PDB file of C-alpha atoms and ligand atoms in Angstrom:
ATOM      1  CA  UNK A1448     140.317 -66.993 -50.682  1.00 92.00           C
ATOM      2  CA  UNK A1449     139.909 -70.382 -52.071  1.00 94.00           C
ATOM      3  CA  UNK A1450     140.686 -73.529 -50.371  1.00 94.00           C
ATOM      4  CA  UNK A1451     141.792 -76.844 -51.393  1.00 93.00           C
ATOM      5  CA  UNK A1452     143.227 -79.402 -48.855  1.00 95.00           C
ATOM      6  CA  UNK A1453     146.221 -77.197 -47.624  1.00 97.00           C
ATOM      7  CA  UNK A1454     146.752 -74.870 -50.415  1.00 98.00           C
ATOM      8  CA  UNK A1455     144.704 -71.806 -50.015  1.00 98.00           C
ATOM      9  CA  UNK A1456     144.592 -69.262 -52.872  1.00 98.00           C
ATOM     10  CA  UNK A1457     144.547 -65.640 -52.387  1.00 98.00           C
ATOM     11  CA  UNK A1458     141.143 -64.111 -54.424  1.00 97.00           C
ATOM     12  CA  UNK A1459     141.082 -60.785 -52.411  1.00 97.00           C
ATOM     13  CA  UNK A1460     141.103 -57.728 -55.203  1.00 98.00           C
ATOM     14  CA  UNK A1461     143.502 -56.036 -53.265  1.00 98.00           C
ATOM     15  CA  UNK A1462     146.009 -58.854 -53.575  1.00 98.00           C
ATOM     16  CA  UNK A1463     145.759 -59.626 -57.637  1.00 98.00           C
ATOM     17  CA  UNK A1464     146.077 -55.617 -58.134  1.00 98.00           C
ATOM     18  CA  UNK A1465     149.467 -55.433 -56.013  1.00 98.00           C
ATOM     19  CA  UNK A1466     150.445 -58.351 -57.777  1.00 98.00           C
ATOM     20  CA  UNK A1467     150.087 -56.791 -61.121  1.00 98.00           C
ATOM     21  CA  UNK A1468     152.068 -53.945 -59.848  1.00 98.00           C
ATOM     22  CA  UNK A1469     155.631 -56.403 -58.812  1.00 98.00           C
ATOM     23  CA  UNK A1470     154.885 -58.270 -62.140  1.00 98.00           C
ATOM     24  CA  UNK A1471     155.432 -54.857 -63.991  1.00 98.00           C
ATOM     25  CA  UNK A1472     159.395 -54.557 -65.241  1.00 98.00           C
ATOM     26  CA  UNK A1473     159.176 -51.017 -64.761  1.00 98.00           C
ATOM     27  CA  UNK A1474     158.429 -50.729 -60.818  1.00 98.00           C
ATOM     28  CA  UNK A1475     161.367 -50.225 -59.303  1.00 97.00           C
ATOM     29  CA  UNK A1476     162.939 -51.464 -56.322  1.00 97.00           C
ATOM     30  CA  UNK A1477     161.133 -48.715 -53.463  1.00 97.00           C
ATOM     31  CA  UNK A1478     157.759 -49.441 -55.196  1.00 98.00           C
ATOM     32  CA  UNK A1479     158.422 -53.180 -55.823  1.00 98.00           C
ATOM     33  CA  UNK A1480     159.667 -53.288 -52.112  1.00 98.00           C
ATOM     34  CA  UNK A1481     156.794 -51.654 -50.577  1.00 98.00           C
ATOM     35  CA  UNK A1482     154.634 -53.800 -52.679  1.00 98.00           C
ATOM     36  CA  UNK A1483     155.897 -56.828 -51.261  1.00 98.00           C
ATOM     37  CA  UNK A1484     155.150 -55.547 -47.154  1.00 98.00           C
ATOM     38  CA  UNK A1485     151.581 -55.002 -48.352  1.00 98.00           C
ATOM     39  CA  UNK A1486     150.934 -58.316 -49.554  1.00 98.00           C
ATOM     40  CA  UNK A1487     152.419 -59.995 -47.295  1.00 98.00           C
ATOM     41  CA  UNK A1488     150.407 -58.054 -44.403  1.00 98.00           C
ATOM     42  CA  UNK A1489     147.167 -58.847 -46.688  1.00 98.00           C
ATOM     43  CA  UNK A1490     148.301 -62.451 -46.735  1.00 98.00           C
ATOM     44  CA  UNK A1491     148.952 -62.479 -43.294  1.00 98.00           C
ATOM     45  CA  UNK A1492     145.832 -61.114 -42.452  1.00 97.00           C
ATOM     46  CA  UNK A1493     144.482 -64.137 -43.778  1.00 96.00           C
ATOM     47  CA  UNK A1494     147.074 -66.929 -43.215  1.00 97.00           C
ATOM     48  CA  UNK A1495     147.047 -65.852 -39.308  1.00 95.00           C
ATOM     49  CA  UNK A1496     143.107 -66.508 -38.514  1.00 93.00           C
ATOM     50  CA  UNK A1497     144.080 -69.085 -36.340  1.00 90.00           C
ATOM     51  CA  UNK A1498     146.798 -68.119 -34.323  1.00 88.00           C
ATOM     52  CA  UNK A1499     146.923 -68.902 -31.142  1.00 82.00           C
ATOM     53  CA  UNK A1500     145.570 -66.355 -28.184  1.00 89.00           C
ATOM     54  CA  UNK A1501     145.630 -65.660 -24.358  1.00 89.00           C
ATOM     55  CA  UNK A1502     142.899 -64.285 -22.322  1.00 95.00           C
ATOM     56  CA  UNK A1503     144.519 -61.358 -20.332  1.00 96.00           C
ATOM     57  CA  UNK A1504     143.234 -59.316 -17.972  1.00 98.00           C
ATOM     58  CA  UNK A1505     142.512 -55.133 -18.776  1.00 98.00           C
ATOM     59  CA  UNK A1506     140.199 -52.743 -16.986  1.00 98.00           C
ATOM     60  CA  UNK A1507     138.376 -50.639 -19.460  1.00 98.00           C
ATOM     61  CA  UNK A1508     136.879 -47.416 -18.210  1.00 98.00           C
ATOM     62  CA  UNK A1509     133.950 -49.164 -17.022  1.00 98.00           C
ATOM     63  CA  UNK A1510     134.951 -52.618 -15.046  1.00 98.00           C
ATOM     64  CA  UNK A1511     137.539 -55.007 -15.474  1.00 98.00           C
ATOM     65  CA  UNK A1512     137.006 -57.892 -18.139  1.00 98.00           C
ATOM     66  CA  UNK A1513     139.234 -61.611 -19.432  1.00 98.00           C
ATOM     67  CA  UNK A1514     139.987 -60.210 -23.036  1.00 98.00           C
ATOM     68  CA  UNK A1515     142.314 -62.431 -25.696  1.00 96.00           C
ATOM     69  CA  UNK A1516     145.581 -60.894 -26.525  1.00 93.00           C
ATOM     70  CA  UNK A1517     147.817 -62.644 -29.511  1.00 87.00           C
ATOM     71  CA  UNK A1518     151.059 -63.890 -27.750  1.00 76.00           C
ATOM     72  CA  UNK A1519     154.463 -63.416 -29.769  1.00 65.00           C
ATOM     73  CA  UNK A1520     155.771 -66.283 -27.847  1.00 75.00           C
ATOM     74  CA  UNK A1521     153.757 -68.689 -29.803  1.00 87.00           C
ATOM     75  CA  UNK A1522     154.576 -66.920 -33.152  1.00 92.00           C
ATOM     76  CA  UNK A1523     157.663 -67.131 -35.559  1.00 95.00           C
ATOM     77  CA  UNK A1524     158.455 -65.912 -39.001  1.00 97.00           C
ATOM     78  CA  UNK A1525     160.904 -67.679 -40.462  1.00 98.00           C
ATOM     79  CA  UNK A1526     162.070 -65.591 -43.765  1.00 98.00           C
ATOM     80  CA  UNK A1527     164.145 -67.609 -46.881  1.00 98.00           C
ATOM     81  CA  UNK A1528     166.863 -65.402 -47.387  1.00 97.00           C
ATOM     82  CA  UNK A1529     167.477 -63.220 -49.263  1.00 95.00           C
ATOM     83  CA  UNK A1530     164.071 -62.495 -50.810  1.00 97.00           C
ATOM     84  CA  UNK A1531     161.506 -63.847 -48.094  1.00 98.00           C
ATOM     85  CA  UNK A1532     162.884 -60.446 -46.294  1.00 98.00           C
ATOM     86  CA  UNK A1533     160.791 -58.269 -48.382  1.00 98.00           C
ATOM     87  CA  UNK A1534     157.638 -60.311 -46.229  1.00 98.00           C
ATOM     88  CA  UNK A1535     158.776 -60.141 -42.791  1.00 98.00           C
ATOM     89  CA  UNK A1536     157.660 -56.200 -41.913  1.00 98.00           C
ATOM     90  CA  UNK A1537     154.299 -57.024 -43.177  1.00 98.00           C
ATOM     91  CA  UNK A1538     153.954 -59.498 -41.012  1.00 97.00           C
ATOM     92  CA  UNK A1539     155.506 -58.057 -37.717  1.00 97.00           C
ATOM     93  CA  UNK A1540     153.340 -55.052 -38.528  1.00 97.00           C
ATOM     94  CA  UNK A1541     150.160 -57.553 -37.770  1.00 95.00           C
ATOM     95  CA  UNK A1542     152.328 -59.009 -34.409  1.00 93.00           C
ATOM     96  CA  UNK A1543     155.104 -56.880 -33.581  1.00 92.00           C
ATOM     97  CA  UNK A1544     155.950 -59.239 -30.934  1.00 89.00           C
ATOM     98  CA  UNK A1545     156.624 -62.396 -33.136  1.00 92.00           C
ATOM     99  CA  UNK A1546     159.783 -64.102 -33.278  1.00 94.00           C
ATOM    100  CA  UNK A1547     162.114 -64.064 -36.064  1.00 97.00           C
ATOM    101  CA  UNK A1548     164.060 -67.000 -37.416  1.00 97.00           C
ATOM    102  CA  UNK A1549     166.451 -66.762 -40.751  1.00 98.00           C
ATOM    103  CA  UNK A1550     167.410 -69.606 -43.095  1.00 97.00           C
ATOM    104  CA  UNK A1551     169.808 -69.135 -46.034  1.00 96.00           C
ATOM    105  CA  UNK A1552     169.595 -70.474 -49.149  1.00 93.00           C
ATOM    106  CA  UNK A1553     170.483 -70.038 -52.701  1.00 89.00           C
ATOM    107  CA  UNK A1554     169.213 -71.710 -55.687  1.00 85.00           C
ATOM    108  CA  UNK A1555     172.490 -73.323 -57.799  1.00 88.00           C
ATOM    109  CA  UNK A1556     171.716 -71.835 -61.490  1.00 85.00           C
ATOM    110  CA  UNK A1557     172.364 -74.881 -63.305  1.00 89.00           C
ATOM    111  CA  UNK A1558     171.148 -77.480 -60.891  1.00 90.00           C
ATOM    112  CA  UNK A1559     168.234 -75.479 -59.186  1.00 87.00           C
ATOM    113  CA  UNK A1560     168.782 -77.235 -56.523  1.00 87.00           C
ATOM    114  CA  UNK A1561     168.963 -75.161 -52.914  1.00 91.00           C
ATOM    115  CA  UNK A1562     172.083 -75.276 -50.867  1.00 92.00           C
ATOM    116  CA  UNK A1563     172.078 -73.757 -47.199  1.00 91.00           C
ATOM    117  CA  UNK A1564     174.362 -71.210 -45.876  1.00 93.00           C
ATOM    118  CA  UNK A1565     172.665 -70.021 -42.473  1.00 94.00           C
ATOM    119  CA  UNK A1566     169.980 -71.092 -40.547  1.00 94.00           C
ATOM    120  CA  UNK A1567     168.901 -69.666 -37.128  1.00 96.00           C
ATOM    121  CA  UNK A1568     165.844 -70.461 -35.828  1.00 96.00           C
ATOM    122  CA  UNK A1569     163.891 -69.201 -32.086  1.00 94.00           C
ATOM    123  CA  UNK A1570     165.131 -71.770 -29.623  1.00 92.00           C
ATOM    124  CA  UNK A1571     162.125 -73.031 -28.522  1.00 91.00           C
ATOM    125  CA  UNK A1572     160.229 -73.789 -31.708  1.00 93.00           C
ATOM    126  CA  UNK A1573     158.333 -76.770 -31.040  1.00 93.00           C
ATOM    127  CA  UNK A1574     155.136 -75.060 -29.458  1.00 89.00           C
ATOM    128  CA  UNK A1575     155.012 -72.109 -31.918  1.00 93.00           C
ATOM    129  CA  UNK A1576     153.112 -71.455 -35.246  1.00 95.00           C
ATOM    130  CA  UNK A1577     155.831 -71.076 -37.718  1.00 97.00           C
ATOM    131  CA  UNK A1578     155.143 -69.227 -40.856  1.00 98.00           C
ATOM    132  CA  UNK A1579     157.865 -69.192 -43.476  1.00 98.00           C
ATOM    133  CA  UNK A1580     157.720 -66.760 -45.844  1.00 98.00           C
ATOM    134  CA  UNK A1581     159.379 -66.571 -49.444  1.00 98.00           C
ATOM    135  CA  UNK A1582     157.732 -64.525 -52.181  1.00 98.00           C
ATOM    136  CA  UNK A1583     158.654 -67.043 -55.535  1.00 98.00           C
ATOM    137  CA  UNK A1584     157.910 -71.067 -54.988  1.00 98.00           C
ATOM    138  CA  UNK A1585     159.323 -72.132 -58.516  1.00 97.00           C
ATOM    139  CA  UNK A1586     160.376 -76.001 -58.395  1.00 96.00           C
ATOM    140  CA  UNK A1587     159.810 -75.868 -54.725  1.00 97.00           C
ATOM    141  CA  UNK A1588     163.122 -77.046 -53.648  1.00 96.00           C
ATOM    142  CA  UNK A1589     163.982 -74.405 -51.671  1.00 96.00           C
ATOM    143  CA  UNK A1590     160.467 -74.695 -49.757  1.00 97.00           C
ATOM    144  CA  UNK A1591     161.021 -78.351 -48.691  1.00 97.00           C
ATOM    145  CA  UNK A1592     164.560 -78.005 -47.895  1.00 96.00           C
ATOM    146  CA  UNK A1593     163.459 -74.740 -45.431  1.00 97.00           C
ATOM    147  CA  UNK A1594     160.781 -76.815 -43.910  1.00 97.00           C
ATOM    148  CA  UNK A1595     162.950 -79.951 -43.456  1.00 96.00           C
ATOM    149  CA  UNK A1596     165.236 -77.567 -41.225  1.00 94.00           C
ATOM    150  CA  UNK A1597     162.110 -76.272 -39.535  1.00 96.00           C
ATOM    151  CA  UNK A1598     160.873 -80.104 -38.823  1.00 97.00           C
ATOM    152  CA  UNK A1599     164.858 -81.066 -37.752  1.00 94.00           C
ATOM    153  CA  UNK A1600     165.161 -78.132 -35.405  1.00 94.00           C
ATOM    154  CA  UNK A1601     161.951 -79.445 -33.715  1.00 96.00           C
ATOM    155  CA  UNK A1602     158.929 -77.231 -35.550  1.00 97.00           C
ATOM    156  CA  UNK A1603     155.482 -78.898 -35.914  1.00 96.00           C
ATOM    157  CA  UNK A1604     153.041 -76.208 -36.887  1.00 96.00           C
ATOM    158  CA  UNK A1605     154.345 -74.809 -39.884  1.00 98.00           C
ATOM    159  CA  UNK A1606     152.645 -72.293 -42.817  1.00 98.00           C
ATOM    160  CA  UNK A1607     154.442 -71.585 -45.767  1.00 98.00           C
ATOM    161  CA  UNK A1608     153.547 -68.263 -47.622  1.00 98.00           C
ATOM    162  CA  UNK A1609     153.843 -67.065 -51.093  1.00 98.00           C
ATOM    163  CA  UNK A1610     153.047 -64.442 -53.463  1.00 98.00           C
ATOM    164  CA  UNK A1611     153.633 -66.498 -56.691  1.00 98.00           C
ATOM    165  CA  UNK A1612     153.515 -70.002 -56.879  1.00 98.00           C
ATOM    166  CA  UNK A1613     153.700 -72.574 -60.019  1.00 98.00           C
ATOM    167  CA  UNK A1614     152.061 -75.716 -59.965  1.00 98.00           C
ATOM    168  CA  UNK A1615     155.277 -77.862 -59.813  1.00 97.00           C
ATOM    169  CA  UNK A1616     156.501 -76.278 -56.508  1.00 98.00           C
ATOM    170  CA  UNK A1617     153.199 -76.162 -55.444  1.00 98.00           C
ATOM    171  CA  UNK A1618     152.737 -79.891 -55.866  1.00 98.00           C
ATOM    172  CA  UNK A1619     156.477 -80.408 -55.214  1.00 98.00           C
ATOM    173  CA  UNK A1620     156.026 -78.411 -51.457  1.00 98.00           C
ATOM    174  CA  UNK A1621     152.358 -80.245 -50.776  1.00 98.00           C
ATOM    175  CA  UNK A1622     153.921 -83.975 -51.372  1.00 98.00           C
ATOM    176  CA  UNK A1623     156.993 -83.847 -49.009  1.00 98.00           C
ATOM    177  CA  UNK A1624     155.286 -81.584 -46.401  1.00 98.00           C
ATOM    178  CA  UNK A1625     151.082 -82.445 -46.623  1.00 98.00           C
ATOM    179  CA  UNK A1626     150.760 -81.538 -42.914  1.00 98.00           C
ATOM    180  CA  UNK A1627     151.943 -77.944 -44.043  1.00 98.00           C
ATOM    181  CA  UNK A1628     149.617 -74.885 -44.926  1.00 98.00           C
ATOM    182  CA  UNK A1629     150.344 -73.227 -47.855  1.00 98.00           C
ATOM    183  CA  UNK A1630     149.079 -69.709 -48.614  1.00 98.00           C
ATOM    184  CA  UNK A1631     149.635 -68.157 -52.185  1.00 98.00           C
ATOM    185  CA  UNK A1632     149.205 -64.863 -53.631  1.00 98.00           C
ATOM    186  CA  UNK A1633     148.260 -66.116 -56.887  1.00 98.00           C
ATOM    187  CA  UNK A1634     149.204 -69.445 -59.218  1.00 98.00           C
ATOM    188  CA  UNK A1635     150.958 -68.959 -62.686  1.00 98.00           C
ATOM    189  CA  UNK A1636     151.088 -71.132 -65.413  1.00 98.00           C
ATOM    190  CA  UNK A1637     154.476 -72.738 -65.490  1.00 97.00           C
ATOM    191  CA  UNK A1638     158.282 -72.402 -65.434  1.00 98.00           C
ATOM    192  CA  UNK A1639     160.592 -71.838 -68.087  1.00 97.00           C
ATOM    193  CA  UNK A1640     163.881 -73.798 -68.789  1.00 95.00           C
ATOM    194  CA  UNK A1641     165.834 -71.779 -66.355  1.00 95.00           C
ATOM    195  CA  UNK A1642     163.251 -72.598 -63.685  1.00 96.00           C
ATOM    196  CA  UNK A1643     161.594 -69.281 -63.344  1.00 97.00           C
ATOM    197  CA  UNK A1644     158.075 -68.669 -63.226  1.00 98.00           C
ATOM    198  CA  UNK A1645     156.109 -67.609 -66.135  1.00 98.00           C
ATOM    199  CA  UNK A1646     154.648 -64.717 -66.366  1.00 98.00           C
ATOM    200  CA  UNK A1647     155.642 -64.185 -62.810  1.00 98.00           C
ATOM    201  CA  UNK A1648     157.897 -61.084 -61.691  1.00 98.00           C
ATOM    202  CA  UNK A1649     161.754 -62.181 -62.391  1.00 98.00           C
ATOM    203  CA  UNK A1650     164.258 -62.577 -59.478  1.00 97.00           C
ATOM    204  CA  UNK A1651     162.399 -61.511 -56.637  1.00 98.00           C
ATOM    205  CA  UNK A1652     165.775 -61.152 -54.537  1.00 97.00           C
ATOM    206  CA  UNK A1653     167.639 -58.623 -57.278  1.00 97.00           C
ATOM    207  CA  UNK A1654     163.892 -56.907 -57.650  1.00 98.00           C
ATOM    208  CA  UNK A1655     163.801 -55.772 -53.690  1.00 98.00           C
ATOM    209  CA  UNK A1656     167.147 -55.558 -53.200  1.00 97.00           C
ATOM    210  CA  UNK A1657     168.074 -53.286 -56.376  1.00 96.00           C
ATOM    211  CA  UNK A1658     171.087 -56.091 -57.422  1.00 95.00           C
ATOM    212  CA  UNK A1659     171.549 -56.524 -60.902  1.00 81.00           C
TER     213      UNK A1659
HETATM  214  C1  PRP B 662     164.600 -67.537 -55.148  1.00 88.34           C
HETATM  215  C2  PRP B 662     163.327 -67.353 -54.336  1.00 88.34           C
HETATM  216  C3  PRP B 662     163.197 -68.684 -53.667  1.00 88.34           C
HETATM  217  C4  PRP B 662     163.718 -69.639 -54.690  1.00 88.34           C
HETATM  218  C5  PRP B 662     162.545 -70.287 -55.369  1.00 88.34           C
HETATM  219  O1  PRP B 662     165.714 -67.392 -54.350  1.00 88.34           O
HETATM  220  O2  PRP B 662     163.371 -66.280 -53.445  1.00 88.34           O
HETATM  221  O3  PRP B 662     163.932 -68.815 -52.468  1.00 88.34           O
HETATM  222  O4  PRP B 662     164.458 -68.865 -55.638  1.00 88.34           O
HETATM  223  O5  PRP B 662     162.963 -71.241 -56.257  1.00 88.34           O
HETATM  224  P1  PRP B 662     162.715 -72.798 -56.063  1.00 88.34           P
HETATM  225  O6  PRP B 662     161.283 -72.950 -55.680  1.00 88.34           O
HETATM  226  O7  PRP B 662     163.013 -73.357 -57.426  1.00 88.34           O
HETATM  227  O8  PRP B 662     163.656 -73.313 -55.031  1.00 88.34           O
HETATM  228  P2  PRP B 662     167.213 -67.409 -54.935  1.00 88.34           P
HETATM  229  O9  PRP B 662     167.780 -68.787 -54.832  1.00 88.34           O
HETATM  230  O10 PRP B 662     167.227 -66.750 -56.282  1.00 88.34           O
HETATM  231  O11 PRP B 662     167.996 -66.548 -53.875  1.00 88.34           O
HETATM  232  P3  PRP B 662     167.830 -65.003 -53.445  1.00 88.34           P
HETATM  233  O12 PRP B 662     166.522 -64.864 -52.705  1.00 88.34           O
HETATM  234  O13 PRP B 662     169.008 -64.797 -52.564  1.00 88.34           O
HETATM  235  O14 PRP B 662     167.864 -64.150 -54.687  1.00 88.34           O
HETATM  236  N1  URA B 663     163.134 -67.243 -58.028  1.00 88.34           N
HETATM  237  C1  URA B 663     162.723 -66.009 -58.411  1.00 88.34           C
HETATM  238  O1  URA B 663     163.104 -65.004 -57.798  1.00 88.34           O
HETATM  239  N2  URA B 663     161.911 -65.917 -59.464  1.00 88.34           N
HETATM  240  C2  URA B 663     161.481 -66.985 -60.149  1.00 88.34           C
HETATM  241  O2  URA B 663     160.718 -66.836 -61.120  1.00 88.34           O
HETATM  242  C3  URA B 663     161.921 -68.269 -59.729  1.00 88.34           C
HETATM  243  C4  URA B 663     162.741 -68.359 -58.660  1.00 88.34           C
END
């Protein structure tokens, strides 16, 4: 993984294989679905080295010991609907206790601009490590507007993770939101005139869901 401020790059061979296997137009929506809960559990693996933990008590077979369990309480994935779904088993595979928040948004095709139609976040959320997944950040606008919900609802500790990124939502994310962590799968060149990333892997949302 490389590292640079808050944006931290995934490097692992794993990851840029999987990768190569969404960007292909003819995996189809099982593969491409499965594909997306592995790399998100790879990413998590690495996004989640910090998160907090609690020493419990547990008597092994020889003598009772103070040994650190990961509490879900202090844990909450927050998917961008619809695609950012795809993420969230990966992730509750590594803590199948976390939380699960939801916010709704849809890019406008002309504009590109996001507009909101749910949002339902773990009540509390101010003590909790947040991570918000969504597999494409293209201009980024639907990455600041799902962590200025997080920040209004009371959120403080907040990662964002994706598996493609281009520079302009990179940049866009890292300049509104530089307190944020931000975890990509890999970074691709640029985006097109319809704001999608090139060579990236289409519409991630009508790839795992099989619309269109
Ligand atoms: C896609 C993607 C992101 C957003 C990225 O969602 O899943 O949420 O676009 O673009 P941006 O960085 O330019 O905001 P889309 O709006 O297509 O909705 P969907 O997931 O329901 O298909
Ligand atoms: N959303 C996607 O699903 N793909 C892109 O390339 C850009 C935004």
């Amino acid at each position: 993984m490389e590292k640079l401020d808050n944006l931290f790059v995934m490097t692992h061979p794993l990851i840029q294989h999987k990768i190569s296997l969404l960007r292909d137009k003819n995996t189809g929506t099982n593969e491409f679905r499965a594909i997306v809960e592995e790399i998100a559990m790879l990413m998590g693996y690495e996004a989640l080295s910090d998160l907090p933990t609690e020493e419990v008590e547990v008597e092994t077979p020889i003598e009772k010991c103070m040994t650190p369990v990961i509490s879900g309480r202090k844990f909450a994935v927050v998917p961008i609907l619809r695609a950012g779904l795809g993420m969230v088993s990966g992730i509750l595979a590594l803590v199948p206790a976390a939380k699960v928040g939801h916010i709704g948004l849809y890019r406008d095709e002309e504009t590109h601009e996001p507009h909101e139609y749910y949002c339902k976040l773990p009540d509390p959320i101010d003590e909790r490590l947040i991570v918000v997944t969504d597999p494409m950040l293209a201009t980024g606008g639907s990455a600041v507007a799902a962590v200025n919900f997080i920040k209004e609802h009371g959120g403080k500790k907040i990662k964002f993770m994706s598996i493609i990124a281009a520079p302009e939502g990179i940049r866009r994310l890292l300049e509104a939101h530089p307190d944020v962590q931000l975890y990509v799968g890999h970074v691709d060149r640029e985006l097109n005139d319809a704001a999608y990333i090139c060579p990236g892997l289409g519409d991630a949302g009508d790839r795992i869901f099989g619309t269109k």
